[in-house]
mmCIF file of C-alpha atoms in Angstrom:
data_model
loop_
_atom_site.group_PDB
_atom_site.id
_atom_site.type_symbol
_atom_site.label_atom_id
_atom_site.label_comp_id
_atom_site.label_asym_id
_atom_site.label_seq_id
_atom_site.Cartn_x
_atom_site.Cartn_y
_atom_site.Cartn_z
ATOM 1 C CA UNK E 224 0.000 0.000 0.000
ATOM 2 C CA UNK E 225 1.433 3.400 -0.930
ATOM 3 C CA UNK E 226 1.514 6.037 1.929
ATOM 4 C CA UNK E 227 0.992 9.407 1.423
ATOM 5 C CA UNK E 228 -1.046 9.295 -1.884
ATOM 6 C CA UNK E 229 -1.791 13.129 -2.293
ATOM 7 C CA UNK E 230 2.165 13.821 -2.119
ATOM 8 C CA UNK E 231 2.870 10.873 -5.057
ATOM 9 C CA UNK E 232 -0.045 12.814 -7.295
ATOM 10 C CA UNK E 233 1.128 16.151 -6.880
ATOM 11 C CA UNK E 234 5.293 14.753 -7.366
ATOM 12 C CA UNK E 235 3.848 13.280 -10.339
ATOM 13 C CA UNK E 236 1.474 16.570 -11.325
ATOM 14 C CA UNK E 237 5.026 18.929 -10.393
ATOM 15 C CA UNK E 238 7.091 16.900 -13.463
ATOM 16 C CA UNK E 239 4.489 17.123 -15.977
ATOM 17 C CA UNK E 240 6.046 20.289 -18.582
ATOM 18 C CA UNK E 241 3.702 21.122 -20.746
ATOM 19 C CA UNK E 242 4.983 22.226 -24.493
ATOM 20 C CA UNK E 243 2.770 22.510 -27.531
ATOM 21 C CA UNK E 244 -0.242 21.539 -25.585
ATOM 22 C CA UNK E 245 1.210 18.130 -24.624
ATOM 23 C CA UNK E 246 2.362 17.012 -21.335
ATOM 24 C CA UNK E 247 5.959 15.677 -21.551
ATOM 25 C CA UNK E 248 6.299 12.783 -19.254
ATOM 26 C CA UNK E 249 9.657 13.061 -16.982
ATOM 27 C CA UNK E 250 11.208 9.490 -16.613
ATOM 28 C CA UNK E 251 14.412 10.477 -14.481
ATOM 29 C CA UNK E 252 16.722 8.587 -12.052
ATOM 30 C CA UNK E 253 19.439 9.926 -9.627
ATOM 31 C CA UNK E 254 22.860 9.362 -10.388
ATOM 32 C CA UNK E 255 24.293 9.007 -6.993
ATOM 33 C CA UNK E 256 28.154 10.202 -6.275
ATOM 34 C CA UNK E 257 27.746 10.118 -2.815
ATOM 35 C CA UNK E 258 30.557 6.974 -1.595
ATOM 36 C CA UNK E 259 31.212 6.031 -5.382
ATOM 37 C CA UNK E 260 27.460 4.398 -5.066
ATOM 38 C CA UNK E 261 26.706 5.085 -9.007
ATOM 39 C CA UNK E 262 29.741 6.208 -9.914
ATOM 40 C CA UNK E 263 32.328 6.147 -10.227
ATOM 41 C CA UNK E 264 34.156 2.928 -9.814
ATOM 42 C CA UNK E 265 37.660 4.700 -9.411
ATOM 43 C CA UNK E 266 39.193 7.535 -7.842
ATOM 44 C CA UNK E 267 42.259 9.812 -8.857
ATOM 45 C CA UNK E 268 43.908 12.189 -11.599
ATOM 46 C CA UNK E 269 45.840 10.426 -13.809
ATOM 47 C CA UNK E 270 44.688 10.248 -17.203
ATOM 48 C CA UNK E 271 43.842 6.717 -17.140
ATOM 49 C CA UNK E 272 41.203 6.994 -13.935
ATOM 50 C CA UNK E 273 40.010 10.053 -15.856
ATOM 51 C CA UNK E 274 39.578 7.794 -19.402
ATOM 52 C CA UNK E 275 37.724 5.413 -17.329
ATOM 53 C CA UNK E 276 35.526 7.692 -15.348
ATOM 54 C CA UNK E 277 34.421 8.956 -18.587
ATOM 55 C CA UNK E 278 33.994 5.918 -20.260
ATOM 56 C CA UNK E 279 31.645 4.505 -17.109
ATOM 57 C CA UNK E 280 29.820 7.781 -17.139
ATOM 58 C CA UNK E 281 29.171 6.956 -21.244
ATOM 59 C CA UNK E 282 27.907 3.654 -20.560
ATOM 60 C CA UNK E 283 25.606 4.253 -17.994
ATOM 61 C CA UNK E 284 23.498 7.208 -19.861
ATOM 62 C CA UNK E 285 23.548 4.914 -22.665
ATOM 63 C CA UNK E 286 21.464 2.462 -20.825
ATOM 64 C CA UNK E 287 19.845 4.380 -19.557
ATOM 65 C CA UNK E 288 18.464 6.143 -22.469
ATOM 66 C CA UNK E 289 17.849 2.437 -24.127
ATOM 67 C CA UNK E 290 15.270 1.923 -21.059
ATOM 68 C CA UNK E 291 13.281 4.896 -22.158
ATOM 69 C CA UNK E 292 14.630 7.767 -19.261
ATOM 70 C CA UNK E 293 14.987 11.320 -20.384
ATOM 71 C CA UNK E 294 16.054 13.142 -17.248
ATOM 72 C CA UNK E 295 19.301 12.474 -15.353
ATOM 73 C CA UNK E 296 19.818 13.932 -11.561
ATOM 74 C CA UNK E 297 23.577 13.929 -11.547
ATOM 75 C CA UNK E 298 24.657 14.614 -7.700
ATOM 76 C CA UNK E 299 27.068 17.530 -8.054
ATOM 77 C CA UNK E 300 27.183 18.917 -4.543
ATOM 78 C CA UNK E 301 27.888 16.243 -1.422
ATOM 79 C CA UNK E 302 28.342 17.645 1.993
ATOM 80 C CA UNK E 303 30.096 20.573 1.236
ATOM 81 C CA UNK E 304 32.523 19.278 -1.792
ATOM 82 C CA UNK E 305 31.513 19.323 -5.271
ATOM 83 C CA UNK E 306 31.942 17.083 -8.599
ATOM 84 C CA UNK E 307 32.784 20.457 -10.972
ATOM 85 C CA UNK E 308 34.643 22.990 -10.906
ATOM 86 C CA UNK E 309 33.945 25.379 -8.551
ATOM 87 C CA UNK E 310 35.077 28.849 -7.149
ATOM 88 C CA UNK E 311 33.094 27.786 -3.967
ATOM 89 C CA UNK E 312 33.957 24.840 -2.597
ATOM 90 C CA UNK E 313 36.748 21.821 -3.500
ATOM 91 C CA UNK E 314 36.216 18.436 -5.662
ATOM 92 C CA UNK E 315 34.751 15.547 -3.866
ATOM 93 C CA UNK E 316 37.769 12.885 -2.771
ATOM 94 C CA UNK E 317 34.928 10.226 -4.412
ATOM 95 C CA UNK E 318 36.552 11.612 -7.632
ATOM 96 C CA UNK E 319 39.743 12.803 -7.322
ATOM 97 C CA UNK E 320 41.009 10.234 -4.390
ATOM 98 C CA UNK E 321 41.932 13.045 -2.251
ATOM 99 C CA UNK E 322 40.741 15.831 -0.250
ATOM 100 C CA UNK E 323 42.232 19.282 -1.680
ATOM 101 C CA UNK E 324 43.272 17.534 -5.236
ATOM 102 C CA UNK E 325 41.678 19.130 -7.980
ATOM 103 C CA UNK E 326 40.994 16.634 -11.267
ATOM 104 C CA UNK E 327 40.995 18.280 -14.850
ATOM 105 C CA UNK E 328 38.063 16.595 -15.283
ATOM 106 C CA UNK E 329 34.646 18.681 -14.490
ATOM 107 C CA UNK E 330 32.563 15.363 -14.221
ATOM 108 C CA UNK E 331 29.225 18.200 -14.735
ATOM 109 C CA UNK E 332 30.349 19.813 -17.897
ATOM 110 C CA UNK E 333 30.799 16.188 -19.064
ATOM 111 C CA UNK E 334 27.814 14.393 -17.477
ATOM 112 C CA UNK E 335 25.185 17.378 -19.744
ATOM 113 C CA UNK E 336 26.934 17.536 -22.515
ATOM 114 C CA UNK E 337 26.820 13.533 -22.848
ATOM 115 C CA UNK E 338 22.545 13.495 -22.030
ATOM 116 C CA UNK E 339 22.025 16.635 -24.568
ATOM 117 C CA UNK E 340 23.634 14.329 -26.894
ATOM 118 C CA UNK E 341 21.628 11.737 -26.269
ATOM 119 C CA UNK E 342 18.140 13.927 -25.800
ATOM 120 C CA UNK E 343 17.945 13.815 -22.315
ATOM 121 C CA UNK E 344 17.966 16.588 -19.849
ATOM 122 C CA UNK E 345 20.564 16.498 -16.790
ATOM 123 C CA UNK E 346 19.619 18.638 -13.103
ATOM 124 C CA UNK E 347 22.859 19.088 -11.163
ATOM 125 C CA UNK E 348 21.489 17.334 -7.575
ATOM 126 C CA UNK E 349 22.754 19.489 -4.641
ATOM 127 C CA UNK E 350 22.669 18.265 -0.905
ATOM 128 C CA UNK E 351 21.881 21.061 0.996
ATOM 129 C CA UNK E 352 22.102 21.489 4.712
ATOM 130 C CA UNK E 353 24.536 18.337 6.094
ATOM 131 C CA UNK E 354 28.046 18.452 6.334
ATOM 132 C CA UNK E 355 28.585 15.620 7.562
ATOM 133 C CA UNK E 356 30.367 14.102 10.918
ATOM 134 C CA UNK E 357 33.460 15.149 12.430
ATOM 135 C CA UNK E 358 35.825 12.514 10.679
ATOM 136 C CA UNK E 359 33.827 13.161 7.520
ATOM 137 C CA UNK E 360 34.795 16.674 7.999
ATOM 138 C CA UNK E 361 38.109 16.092 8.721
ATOM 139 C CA UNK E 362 38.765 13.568 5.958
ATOM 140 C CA UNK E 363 37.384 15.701 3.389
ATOM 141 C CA UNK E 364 39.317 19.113 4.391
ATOM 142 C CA UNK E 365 36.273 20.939 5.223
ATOM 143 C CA UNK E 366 37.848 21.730 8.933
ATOM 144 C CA UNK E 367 38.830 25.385 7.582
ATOM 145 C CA UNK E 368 35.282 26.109 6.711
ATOM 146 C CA UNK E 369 33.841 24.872 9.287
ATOM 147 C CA UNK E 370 36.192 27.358 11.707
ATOM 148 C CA UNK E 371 35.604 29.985 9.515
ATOM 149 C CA UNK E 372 31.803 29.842 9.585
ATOM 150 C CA UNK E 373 30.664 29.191 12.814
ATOM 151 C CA UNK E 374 28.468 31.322 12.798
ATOM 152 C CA UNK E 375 25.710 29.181 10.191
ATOM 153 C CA UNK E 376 26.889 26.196 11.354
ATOM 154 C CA UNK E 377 25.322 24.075 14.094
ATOM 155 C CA UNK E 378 26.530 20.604 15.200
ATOM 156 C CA UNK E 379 23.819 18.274 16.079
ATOM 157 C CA UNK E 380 23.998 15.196 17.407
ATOM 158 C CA UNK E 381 27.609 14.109 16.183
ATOM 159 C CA UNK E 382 26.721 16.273 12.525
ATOM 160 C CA UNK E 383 27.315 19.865 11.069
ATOM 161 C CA UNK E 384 24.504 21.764 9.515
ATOM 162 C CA UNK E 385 24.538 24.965 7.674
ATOM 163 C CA UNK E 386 21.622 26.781 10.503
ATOM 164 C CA UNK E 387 18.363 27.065 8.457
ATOM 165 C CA UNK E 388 17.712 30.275 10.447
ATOM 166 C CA UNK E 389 21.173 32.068 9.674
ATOM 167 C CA UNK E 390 20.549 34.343 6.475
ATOM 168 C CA UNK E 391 24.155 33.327 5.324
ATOM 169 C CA UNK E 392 22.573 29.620 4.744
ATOM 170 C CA UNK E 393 20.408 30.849 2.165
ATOM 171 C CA UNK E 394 23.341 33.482 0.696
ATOM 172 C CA UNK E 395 25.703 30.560 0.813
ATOM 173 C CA UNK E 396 23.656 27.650 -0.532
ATOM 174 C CA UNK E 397 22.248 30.211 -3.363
ATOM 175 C CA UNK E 398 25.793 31.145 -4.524
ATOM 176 C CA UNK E 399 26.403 27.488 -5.073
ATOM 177 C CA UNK E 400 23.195 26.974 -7.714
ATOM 178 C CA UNK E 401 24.073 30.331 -8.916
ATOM 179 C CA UNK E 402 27.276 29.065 -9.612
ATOM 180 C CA UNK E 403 26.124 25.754 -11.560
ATOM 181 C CA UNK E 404 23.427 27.746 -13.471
ATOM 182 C CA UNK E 405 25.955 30.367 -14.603
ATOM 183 C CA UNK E 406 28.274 28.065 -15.420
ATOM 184 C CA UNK E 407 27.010 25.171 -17.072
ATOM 185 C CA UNK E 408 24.215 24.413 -19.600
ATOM 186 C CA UNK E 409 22.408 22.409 -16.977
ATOM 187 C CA UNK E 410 18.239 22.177 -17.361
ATOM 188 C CA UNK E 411 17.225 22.265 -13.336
ATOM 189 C CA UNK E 412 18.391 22.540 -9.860
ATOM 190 C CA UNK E 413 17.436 19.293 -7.635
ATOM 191 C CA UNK E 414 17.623 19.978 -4.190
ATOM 192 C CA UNK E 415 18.271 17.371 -1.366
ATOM 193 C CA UNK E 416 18.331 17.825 2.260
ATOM 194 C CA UNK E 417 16.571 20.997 2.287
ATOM 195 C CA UNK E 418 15.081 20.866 5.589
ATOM 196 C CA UNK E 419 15.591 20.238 9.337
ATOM 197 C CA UNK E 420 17.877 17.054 10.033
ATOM 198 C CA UNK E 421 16.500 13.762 11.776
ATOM 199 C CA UNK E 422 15.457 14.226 15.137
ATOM 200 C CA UNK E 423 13.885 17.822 14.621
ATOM 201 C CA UNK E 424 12.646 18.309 18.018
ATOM 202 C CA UNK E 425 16.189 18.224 19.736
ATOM 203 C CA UNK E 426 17.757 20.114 17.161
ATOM 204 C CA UNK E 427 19.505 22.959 19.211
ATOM 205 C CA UNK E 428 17.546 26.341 17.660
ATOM 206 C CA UNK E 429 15.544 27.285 20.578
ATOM 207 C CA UNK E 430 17.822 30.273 21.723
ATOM 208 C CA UNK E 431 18.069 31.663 17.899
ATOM 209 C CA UNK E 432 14.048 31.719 17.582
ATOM 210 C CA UNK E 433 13.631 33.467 20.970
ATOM 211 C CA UNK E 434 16.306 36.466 19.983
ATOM 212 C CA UNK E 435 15.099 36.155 16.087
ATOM 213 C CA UNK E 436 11.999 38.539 18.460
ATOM 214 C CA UNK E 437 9.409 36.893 15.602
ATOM 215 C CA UNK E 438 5.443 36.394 16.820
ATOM 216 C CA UNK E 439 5.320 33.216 14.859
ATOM 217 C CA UNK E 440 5.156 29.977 16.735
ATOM 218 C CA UNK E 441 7.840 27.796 16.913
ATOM 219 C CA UNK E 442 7.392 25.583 13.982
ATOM 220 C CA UNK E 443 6.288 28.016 12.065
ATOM 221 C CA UNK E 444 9.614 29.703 12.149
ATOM 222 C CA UNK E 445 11.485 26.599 11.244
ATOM 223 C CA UNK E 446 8.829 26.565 8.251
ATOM 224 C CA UNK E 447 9.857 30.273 7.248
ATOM 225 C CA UNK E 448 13.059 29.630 7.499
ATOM 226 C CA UNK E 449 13.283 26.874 5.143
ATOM 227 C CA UNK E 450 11.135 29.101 2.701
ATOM 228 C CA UNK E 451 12.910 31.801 2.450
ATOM 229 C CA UNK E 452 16.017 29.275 1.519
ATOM 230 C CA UNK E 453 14.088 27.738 -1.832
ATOM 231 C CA UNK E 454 12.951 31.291 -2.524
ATOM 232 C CA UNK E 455 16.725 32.759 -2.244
ATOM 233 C CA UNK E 456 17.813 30.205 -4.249
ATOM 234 C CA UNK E 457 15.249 30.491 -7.098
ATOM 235 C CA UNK E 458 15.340 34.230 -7.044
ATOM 236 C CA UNK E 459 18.939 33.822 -7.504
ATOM 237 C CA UNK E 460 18.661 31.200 -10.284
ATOM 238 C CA UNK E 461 16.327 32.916 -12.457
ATOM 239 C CA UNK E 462 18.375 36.196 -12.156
ATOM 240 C CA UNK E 463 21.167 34.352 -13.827
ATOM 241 C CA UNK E 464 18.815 32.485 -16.493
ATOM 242 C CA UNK E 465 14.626 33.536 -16.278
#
């Protein structure tokens, strides 16, 4: 038995695009990045690892397209480390090997240049709010950043989160789509993680609604907050490309 019907009709209703009068159905799959799940196979540099990275990438969107899907969700933003090249933040060590190594390869570029070819549409996939762990943060270089922005950063049972309530979330985490959208010829933005983390109700935010001085209740704020996130990232988005 499905749960949640309503939600599956209107995820369904939200991918319909309409052109010439005729709906165009969406038939999309994530590409997951995140621990080498989809891809890739091999980490590193060299120009072999990058020749086969390629070559994997290739084969996959060619099933892919033989099975009938059209839209591709390529994960280009982990927890604060990216699969492009970015002015932002570094290259994921699930591509290069290594935190702080930077691969000639933009794995982005690549990945929607090889589904226009093929007809299909690619959204770069962005994780939002997680950072991950403290060994995740230290085995992926992000200690610096962390240190640096304390401020929009809240650790929560064991994991770092860029603080929903903190206007420099929604500044940060909009400079990063603005960055893909600018940057690459990519068709949407799929965002991931854009809410409060597991475990909501201990999340420590208490103290930041009570000096935020807003008459909204509670959960309301949290609600806002989260709002005012999507909408700072679209308004950003569509400034770059309406």
């Amino acid at each position: 038995m499905i749960k949640n019907l309503p939600l599956l009709f209107l995820f369904l209703l939200l991918n319909l695009q309409v052109k010439a009068n005729e709906p165009e159905e969406m038939r999309a799959v994530w590409l997951t990045t995140n621990y080498q799940l989809d891809w890739p196979s091999e980490t590193g540099v060299s120009d072999r690892v990058i020749m086969r990275q390629k070559a994997e990438l290739v084969k996959m969107l060619n099933q892919l397209q033989h099975v009938g899907l059209n839209t591709i969700f390529f994960q280009a933003r982990l927890k604060g480390t990216v699969f492009y090249h970015s002015a932002i933040e570094g290259q994921s060590k699930y591509q290069t090997g290594k935190a702080g190594v930077r691969s000639s390869f933009d794995a982005l570029a690549f990945v929607v240049e090889e589904c226009h070819k093929r007809g299909m549409k690619c959204h770069a996939w962005m994780v939002c709010m997680p950072l991950g762990g403290k060994k995740y943060i230290q085995q992926n270089g992000l200690d610096a950043f962390v240190r640096k922005n304390s401020s929009f950063i809240t650790l929560h049972q064991g994991e770092y989160y860029l603080e929903p309530s903190a206007v420099q979330t929604a500044d940060y985490l909009a400079s990063i789509a603005e960055e893909m959208v600018r940057n690459y010829n990519i068709d949407g933005v799929h965002l991931d993680y854009i809410r409060y983390p597991e475990n909501a109700a201990l999340y420590p935010d208490r103290k930041r609604y009570d000096k935020s001085g807003k008459k909204e209740s509670f959960a309301q704020w949290r609600r806002n907050n989260i709002t005012n996130i999507v909408y700072t990232i679209y308004d950003r988005i569509k400034a770059v490309r309406s």
